[in-house]
Tab-separated table of C-alpha atoms in Angstrom:
chain	number	residue	atom	x	y	z
J	1	UNK	CA	81.098	82.588	107.932
J	2	UNK	CA	83.180	79.869	106.350
J	3	UNK	CA	86.923	79.674	105.730
J	4	UNK	CA	87.814	77.952	102.462
J	5	UNK	CA	91.452	77.016	101.779
J	6	UNK	CA	93.412	75.432	98.962
J	7	UNK	CA	97.091	74.471	99.007
J	8	UNK	CA	99.597	74.705	96.152
J	9	UNK	CA	103.270	73.765	95.712
J	10	UNK	CA	105.904	75.421	93.554
J	11	UNK	CA	109.683	75.304	93.211
J	12	UNK	CA	111.713	78.472	92.842
J	13	UNK	CA	115.130	79.989	93.422
J	14	UNK	CA	115.985	83.262	95.140
J	15	UNK	CA	118.638	85.120	97.029
J	16	UNK	CA	118.128	87.592	99.841
J	17	UNK	CA	120.309	90.507	98.785
J	18	UNK	CA	119.676	92.571	101.956
J	19	UNK	CA	120.377	89.630	104.271
J	20	UNK	CA	123.759	88.832	105.807
J	21	UNK	CA	124.122	85.086	105.973
J	22	UNK	CA	124.037	82.041	103.770
J	23	UNK	CA	120.581	82.935	102.373
J	24	UNK	CA	122.163	85.866	100.539
J	25	UNK	CA	123.547	83.212	98.172
J	26	UNK	CA	121.457	81.791	95.350
J	27	UNK	CA	119.403	78.820	96.567
J	28	UNK	CA	116.011	77.222	96.038
J	29	UNK	CA	112.987	75.951	97.909
J	30	UNK	CA	109.951	73.836	97.355
J	31	UNK	CA	107.390	76.340	98.575
J	32	UNK	CA	103.927	75.529	99.825
J	33	UNK	CA	101.213	78.146	99.420
J	34	UNK	CA	97.814	78.202	101.128
J	35	UNK	CA	95.139	80.615	99.935
J	36	UNK	CA	92.215	81.088	102.343
J	37	UNK	CA	88.956	82.875	101.617
J	38	UNK	CA	86.264	83.899	104.103
J	39	UNK	CA	82.642	84.173	103.120
J	40	UNK	CA	79.152	82.823	102.796
J	41	UNK	CA	78.056	80.059	100.425
J	42	UNK	CA	76.277	80.970	97.193
J	43	UNK	CA	73.112	79.372	95.798
J	44	UNK	CA	75.189	76.279	94.918
J	45	UNK	CA	76.338	76.018	98.538
J	46	UNK	CA	79.968	77.126	97.914
J	47	UNK	CA	82.051	80.065	99.081
J	48	UNK	CA	84.014	79.487	95.849
J	49	UNK	CA	84.316	76.451	93.641
J	50	UNK	CA	87.665	74.757	94.383
J	51	UNK	CA	88.135	74.207	90.638
J	52	UNK	CA	87.779	77.952	89.975
J	53	UNK	CA	90.126	78.869	92.843
J	54	UNK	CA	92.718	76.394	91.549
J	55	UNK	CA	92.477	77.828	88.018
J	56	UNK	CA	92.803	81.399	89.286
J	57	UNK	CA	95.810	80.720	91.541
J	58	UNK	CA	97.555	78.646	88.883
J	59	UNK	CA	97.083	81.364	86.252
J	60	UNK	CA	97.868	84.396	88.420
J	61	UNK	CA	100.555	83.016	90.766
J	62	UNK	CA	101.933	79.535	90.202
J	63	UNK	CA	102.523	79.984	86.462
J	64	UNK	CA	104.665	83.040	87.242
J	65	UNK	CA	106.627	81.703	90.221
J	66	UNK	CA	107.131	77.978	89.575
J	67	UNK	CA	110.655	77.111	88.415
J	68	UNK	CA	111.613	80.762	88.269
J	69	UNK	CA	114.120	83.149	89.822
J	70	UNK	CA	111.973	85.082	92.289
J	71	UNK	CA	114.280	88.111	92.459
J	72	UNK	CA	113.218	88.966	88.911
J	73	UNK	CA	109.570	89.098	90.042
J	74	UNK	CA	109.510	90.140	93.716
J	75	UNK	CA	112.011	92.529	95.322
J	76	UNK	CA	113.804	90.884	98.280
J	77	UNK	CA	111.718	87.691	97.964
J	78	UNK	CA	111.408	86.695	101.608
J	79	UNK	CA	108.449	84.521	102.596
J	80	UNK	CA	106.815	87.724	103.885
J	81	UNK	CA	107.233	89.554	100.585
J	82	UNK	CA	106.065	86.528	98.588
J	83	UNK	CA	102.899	86.302	100.713
J	84	UNK	CA	102.186	90.024	100.227
J	85	UNK	CA	102.786	89.732	96.466
J	86	UNK	CA	100.365	86.774	96.226
J	87	UNK	CA	97.780	88.708	98.269
J	88	UNK	CA	98.018	91.714	95.966
J	89	UNK	CA	97.594	89.522	92.865
J	90	UNK	CA	94.580	87.596	94.179
J	91	UNK	CA	92.636	89.898	96.503
J	92	UNK	CA	90.831	91.972	93.848
J	93	UNK	CA	90.082	88.853	91.780
J	94	UNK	CA	88.367	86.793	94.500
J	95	UNK	CA	86.483	89.569	96.312
J	96	UNK	CA	82.761	89.904	95.764
J	97	UNK	CA	79.664	90.685	97.857
J	98	UNK	CA	79.842	87.274	99.613
J	99	UNK	CA	83.548	86.614	100.056
J	100	UNK	CA	87.018	88.066	100.310
J	101	UNK	CA	90.586	86.894	100.663
J	102	UNK	CA	91.237	86.080	104.325
J	103	UNK	CA	94.897	85.068	104.406
J	104	UNK	CA	97.839	83.818	102.398
J	105	UNK	CA	100.345	81.443	103.990
J	106	UNK	CA	103.735	80.646	102.453
J	107	UNK	CA	105.920	77.796	103.724
J	108	UNK	CA	109.574	78.183	102.814
J	109	UNK	CA	110.420	74.870	104.471
J	110	UNK	CA	108.323	72.138	106.064
J	111	UNK	CA	108.346	73.925	109.428
J	112	UNK	CA	108.928	77.609	108.580
J	113	UNK	CA	106.080	79.725	107.254
J	114	UNK	CA	104.506	83.167	107.275
J	115	UNK	CA	100.846	84.199	107.126
J	116	UNK	CA	99.672	87.509	105.647
J	117	UNK	CA	96.203	88.991	106.127
J	118	UNK	CA	96.462	92.213	104.168
J	119	UNK	CA	97.663	95.735	104.810
J	120	UNK	CA	95.282	96.393	107.732
J	121	UNK	CA	97.468	94.126	109.871
J	122	UNK	CA	100.528	96.253	109.020
J	123	UNK	CA	98.789	99.408	110.275
J	124	UNK	CA	97.797	97.561	113.469
J	125	UNK	CA	101.384	96.370	114.051
J	126	UNK	CA	102.737	99.889	113.493
J	127	UNK	CA	100.312	101.370	116.035
J	128	UNK	CA	101.266	98.754	118.640
J	129	UNK	CA	104.989	99.478	118.261
């Protein structure tokens, strides 16, 4: 199996309405997004063409989030909720018999990020608690 990743950057504003602290005020970030697929190469030797992955992510995610107010798109747009939203947009579009979405990572700052690997992880976390 191979892991294939591509990084993206977008700027957006948000406010965390259910949070008590300075992040409940309107503010912005330069977000970094990493989309990672897992799979086997095709007859051309690729899990997925980087050009195709870039086109797909730009059309389905970046074009909607970049220079936008995230609260109008994603309820309570924490890094966690942004990662889940991106996963839900991309997962059915990249999955085929050879590959699937492996994880989505969202950096809110240079050193603060969250990684999401789909709803199976949520069930695992609930059973551990």
